[in-house]
Structure formats: C-alpha cells, structure tokens
Tab-separated table of C-alpha atoms and ligand atoms in Angstrom:
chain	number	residue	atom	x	y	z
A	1	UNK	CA	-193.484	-130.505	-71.649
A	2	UNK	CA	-193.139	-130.137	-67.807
A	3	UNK	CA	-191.527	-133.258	-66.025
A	4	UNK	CA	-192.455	-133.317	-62.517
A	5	UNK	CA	-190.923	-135.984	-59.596
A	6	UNK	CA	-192.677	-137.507	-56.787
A	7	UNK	CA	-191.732	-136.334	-53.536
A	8	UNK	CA	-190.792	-139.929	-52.819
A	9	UNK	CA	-189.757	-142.473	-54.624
A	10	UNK	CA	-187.663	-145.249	-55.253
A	11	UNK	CA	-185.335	-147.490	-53.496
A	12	UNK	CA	-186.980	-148.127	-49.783
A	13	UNK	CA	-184.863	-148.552	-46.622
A	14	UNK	CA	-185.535	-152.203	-46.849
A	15	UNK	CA	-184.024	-152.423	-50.470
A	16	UNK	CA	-181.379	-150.466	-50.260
A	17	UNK	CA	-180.137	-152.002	-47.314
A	18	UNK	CA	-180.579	-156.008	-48.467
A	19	UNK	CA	-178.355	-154.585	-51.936
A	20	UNK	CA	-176.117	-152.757	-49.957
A	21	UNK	CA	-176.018	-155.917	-47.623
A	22	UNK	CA	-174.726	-158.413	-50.478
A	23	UNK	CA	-172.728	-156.096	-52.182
A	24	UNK	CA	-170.466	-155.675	-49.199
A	25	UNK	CA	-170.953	-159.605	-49.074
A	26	UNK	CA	-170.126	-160.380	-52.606
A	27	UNK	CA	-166.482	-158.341	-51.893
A	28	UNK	CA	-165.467	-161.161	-49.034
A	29	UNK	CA	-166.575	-164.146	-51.477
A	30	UNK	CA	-166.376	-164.651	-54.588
A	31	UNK	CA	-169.172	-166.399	-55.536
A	32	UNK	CA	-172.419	-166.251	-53.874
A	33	UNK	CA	-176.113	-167.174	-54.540
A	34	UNK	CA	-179.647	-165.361	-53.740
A	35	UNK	CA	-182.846	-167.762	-52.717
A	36	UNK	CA	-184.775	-165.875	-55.604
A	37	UNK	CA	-184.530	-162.525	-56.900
A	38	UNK	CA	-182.662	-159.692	-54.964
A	39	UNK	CA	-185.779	-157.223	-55.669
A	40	UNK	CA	-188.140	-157.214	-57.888
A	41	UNK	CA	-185.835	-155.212	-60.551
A	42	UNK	CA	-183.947	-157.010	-63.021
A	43	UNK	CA	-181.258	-154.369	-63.856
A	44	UNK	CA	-180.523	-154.294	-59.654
A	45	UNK	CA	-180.063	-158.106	-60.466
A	46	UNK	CA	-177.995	-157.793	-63.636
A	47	UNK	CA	-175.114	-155.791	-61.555
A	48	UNK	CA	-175.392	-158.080	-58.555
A	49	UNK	CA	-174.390	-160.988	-61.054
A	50	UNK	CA	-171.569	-159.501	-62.224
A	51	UNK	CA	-170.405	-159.187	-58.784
A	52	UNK	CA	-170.360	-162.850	-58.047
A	53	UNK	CA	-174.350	-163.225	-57.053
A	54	UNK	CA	-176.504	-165.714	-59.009
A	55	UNK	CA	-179.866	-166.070	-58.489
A	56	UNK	CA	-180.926	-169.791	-57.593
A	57	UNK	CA	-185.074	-170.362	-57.955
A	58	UNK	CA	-185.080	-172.873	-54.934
A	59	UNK	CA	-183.304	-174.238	-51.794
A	60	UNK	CA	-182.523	-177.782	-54.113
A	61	UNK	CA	-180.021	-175.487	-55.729
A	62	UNK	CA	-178.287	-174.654	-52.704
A	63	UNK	CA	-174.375	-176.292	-52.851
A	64	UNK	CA	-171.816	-175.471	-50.488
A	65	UNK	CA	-171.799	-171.673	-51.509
A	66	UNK	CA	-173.300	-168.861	-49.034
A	67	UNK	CA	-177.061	-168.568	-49.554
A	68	UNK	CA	-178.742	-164.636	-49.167
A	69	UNK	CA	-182.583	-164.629	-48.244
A	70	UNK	CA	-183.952	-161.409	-49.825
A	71	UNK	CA	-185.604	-158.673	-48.559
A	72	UNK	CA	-189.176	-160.276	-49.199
A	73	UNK	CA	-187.774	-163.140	-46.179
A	74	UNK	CA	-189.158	-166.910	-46.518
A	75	UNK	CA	-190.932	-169.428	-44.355
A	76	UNK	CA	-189.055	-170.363	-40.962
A	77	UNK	CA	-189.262	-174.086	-42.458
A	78	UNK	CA	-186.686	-172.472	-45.426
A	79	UNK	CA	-184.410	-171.196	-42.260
A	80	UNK	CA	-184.585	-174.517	-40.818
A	81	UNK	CA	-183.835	-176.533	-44.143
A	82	UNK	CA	-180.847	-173.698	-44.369
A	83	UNK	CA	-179.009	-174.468	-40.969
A	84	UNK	CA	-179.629	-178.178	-41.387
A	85	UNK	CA	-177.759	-178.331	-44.918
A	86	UNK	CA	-174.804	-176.216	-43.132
A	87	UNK	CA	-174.178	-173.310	-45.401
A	88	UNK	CA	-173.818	-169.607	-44.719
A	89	UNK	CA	-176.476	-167.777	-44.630
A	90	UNK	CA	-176.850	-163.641	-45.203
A	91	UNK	CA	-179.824	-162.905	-44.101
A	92	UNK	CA	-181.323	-159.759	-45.607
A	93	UNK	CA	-185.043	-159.796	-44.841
A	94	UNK	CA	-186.195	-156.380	-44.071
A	95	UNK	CA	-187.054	-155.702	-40.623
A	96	UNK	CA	-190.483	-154.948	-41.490
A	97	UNK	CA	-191.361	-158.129	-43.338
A	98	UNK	CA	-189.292	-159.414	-39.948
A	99	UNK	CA	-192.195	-158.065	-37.586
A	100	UNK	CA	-195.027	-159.780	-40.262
A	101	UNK	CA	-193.491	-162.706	-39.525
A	102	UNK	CA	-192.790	-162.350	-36.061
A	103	UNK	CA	-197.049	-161.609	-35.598
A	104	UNK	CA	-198.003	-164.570	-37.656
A	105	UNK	CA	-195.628	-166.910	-35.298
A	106	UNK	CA	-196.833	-165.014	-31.953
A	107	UNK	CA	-200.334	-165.177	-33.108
A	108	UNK	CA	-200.462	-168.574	-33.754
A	109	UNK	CA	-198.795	-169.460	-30.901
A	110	UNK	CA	-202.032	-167.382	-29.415
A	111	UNK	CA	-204.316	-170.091	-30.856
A	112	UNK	CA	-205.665	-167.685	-33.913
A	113	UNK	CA	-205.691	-168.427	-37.245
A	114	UNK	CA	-203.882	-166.105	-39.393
A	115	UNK	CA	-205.317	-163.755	-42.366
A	116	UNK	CA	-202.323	-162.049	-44.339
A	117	UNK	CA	-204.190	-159.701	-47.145
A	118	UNK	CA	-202.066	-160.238	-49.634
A	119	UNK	CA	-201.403	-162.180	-52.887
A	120	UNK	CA	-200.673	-166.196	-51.883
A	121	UNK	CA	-197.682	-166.081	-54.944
A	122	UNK	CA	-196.368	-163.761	-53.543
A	123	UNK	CA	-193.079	-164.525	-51.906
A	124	UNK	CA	-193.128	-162.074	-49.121
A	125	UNK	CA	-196.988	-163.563	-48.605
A	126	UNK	CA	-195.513	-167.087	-48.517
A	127	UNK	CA	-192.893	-166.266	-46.308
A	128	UNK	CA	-194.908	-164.867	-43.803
A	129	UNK	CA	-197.753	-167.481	-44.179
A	130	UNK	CA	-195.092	-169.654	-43.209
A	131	UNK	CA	-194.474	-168.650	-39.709
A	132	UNK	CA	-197.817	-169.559	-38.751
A	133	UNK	CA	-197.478	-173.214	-38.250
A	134	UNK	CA	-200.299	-174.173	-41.059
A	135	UNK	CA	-202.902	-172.187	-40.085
A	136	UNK	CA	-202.915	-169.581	-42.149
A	137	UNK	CA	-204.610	-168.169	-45.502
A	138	UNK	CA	-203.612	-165.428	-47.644
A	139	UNK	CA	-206.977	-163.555	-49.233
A	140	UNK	CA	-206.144	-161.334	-52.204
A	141	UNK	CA	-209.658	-159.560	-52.390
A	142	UNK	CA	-212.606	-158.974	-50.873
A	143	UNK	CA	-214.453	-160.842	-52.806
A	144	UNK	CA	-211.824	-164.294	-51.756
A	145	UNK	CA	-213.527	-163.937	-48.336
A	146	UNK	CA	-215.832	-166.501	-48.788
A	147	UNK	CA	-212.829	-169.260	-49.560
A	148	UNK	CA	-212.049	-169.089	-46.162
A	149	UNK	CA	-213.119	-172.418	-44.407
A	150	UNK	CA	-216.177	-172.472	-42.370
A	151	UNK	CA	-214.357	-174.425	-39.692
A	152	UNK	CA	-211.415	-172.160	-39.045
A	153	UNK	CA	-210.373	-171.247	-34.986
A	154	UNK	CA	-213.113	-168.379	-34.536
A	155	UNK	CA	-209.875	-166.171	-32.775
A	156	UNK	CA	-208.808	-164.492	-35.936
A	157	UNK	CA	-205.659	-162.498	-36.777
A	158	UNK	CA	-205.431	-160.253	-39.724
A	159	UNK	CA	-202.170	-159.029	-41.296
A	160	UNK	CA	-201.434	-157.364	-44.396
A	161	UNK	CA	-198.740	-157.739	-47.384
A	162	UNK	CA	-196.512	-154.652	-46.214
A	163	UNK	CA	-197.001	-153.029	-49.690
A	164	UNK	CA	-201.207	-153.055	-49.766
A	165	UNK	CA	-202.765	-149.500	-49.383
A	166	UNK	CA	-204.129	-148.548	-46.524
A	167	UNK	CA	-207.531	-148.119	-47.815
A	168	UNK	CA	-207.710	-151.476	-49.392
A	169	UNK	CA	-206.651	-153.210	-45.899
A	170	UNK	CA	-209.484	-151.044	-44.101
A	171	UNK	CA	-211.992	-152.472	-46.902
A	172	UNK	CA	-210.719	-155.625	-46.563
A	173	UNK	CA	-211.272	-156.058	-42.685
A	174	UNK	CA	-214.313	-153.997	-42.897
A	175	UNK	CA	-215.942	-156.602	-44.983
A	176	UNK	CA	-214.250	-159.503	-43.200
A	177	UNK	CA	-216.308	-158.497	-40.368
A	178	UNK	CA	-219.202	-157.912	-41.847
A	179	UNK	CA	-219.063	-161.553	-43.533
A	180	UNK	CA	-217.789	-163.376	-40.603
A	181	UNK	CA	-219.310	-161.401	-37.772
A	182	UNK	CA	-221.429	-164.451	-36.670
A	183	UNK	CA	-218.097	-166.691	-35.979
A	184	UNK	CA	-215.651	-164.752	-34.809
A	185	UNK	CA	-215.173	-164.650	-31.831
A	186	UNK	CA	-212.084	-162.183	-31.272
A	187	UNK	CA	-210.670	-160.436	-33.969
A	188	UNK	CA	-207.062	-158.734	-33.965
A	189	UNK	CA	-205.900	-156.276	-36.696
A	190	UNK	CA	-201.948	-155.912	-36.704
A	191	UNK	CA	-201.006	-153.437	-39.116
A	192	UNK	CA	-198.363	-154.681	-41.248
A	193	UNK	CA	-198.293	-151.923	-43.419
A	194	UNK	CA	-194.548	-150.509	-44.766
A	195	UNK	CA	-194.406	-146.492	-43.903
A	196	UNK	CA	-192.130	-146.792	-46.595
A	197	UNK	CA	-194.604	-147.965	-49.345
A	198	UNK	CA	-197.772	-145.686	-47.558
A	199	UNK	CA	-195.936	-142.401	-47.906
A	200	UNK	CA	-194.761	-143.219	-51.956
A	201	UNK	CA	-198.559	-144.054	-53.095
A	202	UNK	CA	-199.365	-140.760	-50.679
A	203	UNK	CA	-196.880	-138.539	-52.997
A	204	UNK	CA	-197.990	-140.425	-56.145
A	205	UNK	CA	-201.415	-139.801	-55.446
A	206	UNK	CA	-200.546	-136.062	-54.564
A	207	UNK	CA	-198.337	-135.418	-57.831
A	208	UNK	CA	-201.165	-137.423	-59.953
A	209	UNK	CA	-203.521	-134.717	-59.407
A	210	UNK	CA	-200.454	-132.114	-60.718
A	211	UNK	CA	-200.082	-133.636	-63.932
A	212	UNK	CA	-202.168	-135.443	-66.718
A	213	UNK	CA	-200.088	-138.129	-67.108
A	214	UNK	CA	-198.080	-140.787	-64.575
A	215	UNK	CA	-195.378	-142.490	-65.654
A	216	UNK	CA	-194.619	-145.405	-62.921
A	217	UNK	CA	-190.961	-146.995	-63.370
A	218	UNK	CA	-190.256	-150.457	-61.466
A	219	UNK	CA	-190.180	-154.054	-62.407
A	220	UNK	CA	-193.176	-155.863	-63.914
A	221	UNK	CA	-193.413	-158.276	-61.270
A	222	UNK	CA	-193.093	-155.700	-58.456
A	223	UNK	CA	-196.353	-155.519	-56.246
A	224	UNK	CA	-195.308	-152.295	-54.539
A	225	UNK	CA	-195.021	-150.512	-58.601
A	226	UNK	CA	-198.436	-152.163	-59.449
A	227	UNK	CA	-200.424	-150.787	-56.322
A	228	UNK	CA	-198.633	-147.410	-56.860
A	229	UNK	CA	-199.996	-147.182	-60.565
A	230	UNK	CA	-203.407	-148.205	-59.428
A	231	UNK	CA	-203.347	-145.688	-56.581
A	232	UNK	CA	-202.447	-142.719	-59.450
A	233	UNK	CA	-205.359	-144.008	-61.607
A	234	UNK	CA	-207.896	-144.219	-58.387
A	235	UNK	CA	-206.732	-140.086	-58.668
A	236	UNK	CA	-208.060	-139.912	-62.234
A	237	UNK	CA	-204.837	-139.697	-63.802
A	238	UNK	CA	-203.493	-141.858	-66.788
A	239	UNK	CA	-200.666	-144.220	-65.640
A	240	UNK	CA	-198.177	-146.146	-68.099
A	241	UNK	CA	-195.943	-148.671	-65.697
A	242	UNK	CA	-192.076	-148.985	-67.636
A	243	UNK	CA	-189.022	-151.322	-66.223
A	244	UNK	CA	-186.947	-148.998	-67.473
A	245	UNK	CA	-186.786	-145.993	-70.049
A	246	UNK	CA	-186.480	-148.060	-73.323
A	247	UNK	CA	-190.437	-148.947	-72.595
A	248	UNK	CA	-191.496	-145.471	-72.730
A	249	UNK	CA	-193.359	-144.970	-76.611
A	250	UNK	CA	-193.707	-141.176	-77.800
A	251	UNK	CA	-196.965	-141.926	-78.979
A	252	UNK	CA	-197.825	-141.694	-74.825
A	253	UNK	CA	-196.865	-138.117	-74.735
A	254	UNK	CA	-199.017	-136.900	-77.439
A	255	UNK	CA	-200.958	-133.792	-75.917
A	256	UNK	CA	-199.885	-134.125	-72.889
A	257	UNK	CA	-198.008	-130.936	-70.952
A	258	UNK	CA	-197.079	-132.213	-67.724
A	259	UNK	CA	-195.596	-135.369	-67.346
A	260	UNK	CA	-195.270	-136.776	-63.438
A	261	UNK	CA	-192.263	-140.005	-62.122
A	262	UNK	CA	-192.674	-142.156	-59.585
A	263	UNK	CA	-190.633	-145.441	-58.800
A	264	UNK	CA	-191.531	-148.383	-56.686
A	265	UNK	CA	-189.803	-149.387	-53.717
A	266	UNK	CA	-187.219	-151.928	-56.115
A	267	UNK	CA	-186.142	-149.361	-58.481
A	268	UNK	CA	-182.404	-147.496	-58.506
A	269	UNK	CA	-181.878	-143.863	-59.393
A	270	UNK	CA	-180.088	-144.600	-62.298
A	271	UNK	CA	-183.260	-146.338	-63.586
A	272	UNK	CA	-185.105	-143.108	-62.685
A	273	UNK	CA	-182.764	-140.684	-64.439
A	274	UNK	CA	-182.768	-142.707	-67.763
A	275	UNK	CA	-186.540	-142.467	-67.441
A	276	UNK	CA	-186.146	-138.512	-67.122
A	277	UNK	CA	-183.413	-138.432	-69.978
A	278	UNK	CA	-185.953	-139.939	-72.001
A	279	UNK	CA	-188.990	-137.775	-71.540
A	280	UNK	CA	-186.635	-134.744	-71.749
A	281	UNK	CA	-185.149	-136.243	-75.020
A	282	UNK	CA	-188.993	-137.137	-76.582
A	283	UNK	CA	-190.209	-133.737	-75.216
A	284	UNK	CA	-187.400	-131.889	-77.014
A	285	UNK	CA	-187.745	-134.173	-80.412
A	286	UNK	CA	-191.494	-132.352	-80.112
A	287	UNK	CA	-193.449	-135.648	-78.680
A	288	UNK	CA	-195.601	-133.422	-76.651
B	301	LIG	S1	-191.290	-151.743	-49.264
B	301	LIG	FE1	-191.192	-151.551	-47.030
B	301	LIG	S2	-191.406	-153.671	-46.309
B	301	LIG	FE2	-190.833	-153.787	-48.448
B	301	LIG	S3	-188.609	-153.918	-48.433
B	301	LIG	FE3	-189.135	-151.747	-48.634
B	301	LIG	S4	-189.093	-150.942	-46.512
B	301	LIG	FE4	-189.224	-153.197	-46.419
C-alpha cells in the first residue's frame, strides 16, 4: 500500500501562531485560562493544560487569572466585558478572522446589513457577527436564504466564514442575488476567505484524484477538517475523517493501494505522523 501526503496540510499560520502565542504565555504565569478551546484539536488542548492553560466555556468563569481569546476571536461586546472586569488579556485572534471582523464593524458603520456565510454556532461566525452592531445574520446554505427578513437595510454586505470553499461562497452569493435581486439595492462581496484553508482543500482535492482513498485527520468539531473531507468526496474519492490515528479501522484499507493524508488547519504533526505510523503498520500487518 502506497501512502501519499498532501502538499499542504496541517497547522495554519493562524494556529500555529495563537499556540505558539500561549505557550510562550503560559512560561511567564503559571496559571492561565482560554475563553473556549485553543483549536479545534483536543490533543493541542491536552498539552496546553499541562502547561498551566485551562479551558473556561464562558466569560462568567473569568477570575482574576489572564484570559486568552483564541484564534477563532469573539464579539467586541466579549472585549468590552474583558477590559471592564480588569484582567489580562492575550489576545490571539488570527489576523484574518481580525479583518472579518474589522468589515462587519466598517460595514455597518456604512449602514449595510451584514451576511457572514457561515454556520451561526460557530464561534468564529459569532464572533464576527458580533462586530456588526445587531444587524447581522449568519446563512449556512443556500437554501437558509429565504430566513432572511423581508425588512432588512436593502445595502447588503456579504462575508464569508474564512474556512468555506470558494465555490460554495460563489454559489452562495450567486443565488443571494438571484433571490433578492428585487431589494437590494447595493450589494458588496468582501472576500473573507483564509488563503490558508483555499490552498489545503486545493491540494486535497489534487491528491484525491491520486489515490482511492482519503484519510482526513483533525478534530470532530473542526469546520476547516469537515469542508476539506467534503471537498475530497466532491473529487469522487472515499474520505474517512479520524482525530487521531487510534480511529483509523483496517477494515477501511481493504483493497485499497494508495492511501492519501490530509490535516485540517487545527491539527499538529505529531498527530499526522501517528496517522502515517498507523497506515504503514496496518499496510505491513497485510490490511491492504
Ligand atoms: S484557517 Fe486561516 S483564518 Fe483560520 S486560523 Fe488558520 S490562518 Fe487563520
């Protein structure tokens, strides 16, 4: 059995930077917390906690330690509610959810009402939502269009959750237009896409057509893992999405030759390599 490696994968700028950001933190005080999860990758959290972080689900946990926003960011009302209760803050949004934010603000500010394509549970989507003073909506699907009030501002701004594909956010304000056309009256598109996340579904989607099976490594409630699976099955390709190399069953590999990795954005090399140990491992105990 062939095991073949995306071209890119894993750990993003934005990641690696917010865990490289509290681990030099976490050496200058001993006991820290994070506003939610550091990434979407439970073994990145593990070793954070036993480094003095602790994860803290919302801002009525806050003591007197120093808080970290992750790399996902939150609302400017969270930032606010932050400085008023006086404790440090490390702020490790990545710049790129940064600039989201920073469009939602400026284009309400504009007098438009803000569209984020994205999932509204999502914390990066509720984070940016939140810099637009209210008016805002976050639309999942096409097909959520129509939820959209009839009496919205008819100036309308459109953003997307950095980690949507590109051809999903094209589909998405096509049909926006086409349902809407007869009240709006201005429509700007801001693209709020991550490079980072567009060129690792672009390799995925490249490697899927290598291989006859994708194996997809990154935590379960990572949106950047799940859109790169769906982009490898869009290619025709069978994808099985693991957290880490204990999920991987032998009876996958059955008849299958070549074998392609990826990793979402939230996912360490170590993570990576135990997934390749594995397959090698399964491959050589005749799996295949
Ligand atoms: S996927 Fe992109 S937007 Fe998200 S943290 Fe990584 S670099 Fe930033």
């Amino acid at each position: 059995m062939e095991i073949l490696l995306a071209k890119e994968m894993g750990f993003c700028f934005g990641v690696r930077r917010a865990v490289d950001m509290m681990e030099e933190a976490t050496e200058e005080t001993s006991h820290m917390v994070s506003l939610g999860s550091v990434v979407h990758n439970p073994q990145v959290v593990a070793q954070l906690k036993e480094r003095g972080l602790d994860v803290i689900a919302s801002l009525e946990d806050v003591s007197s330690q120093p808080v970290a926003i992750t790399a996902h960011g939150v609302s400017q009302a969270v930032v606010q509610e932050l400085e008023d209760k006086g404790v440090s803050v490390l702020d490790t949004t990545c710049p790129i959810v940064t600039r989201s934010q920073q469009w939602a603000k400026r284009l309400t500010e504009e007098g438009f009402a803000v569209i984020v394509f994205g999932d509204p549970d999502h914390k990066e989507t509720r984070g940016v939502l939140g810099w637009a003073d209210g008016n805002a909506y976050a639309i999942p699907s096409i097909d959520d269009i129509p939820s959209l009030p009839s009496d919205m501002p008819t100036r309308i701004g459109v953003l997307s959750q950095t980690t949507e594909t590109e051809s999903h956010f094209a589909d998405f304000v096509r049909a926006l237009l086409e349902q809407r056309m007869d009240v709006i009256s201005e429509l700007r598109v801001i693209n709020t896409l991550c490079n980072a996340t567009t060129s690792q579904q672009a390799a995925a989607r490249e490697l899927a057509h290598q291989v006859d099976m994708m194996i997809v490594i990154g935590g379960r409630e990572s949106a950047n893992t799940h859109h790169l699976a769906e982009v490898t099955r869009e290619e025709g390709t069978i994808a099985h999405q693991v957290e880490s190399a204990d999920d991987i069953q032998a009876a996958w590999l059955e008849g299958h030759e070549r074998i392609g990795v990826t990793a979402g954005a939230s996912t360490p090399d170590s993570a990576i390599d135990a997934v390749v140990a594995r397959l090698r491992e399964l491959s050589d105990n005749g799996a295949s």
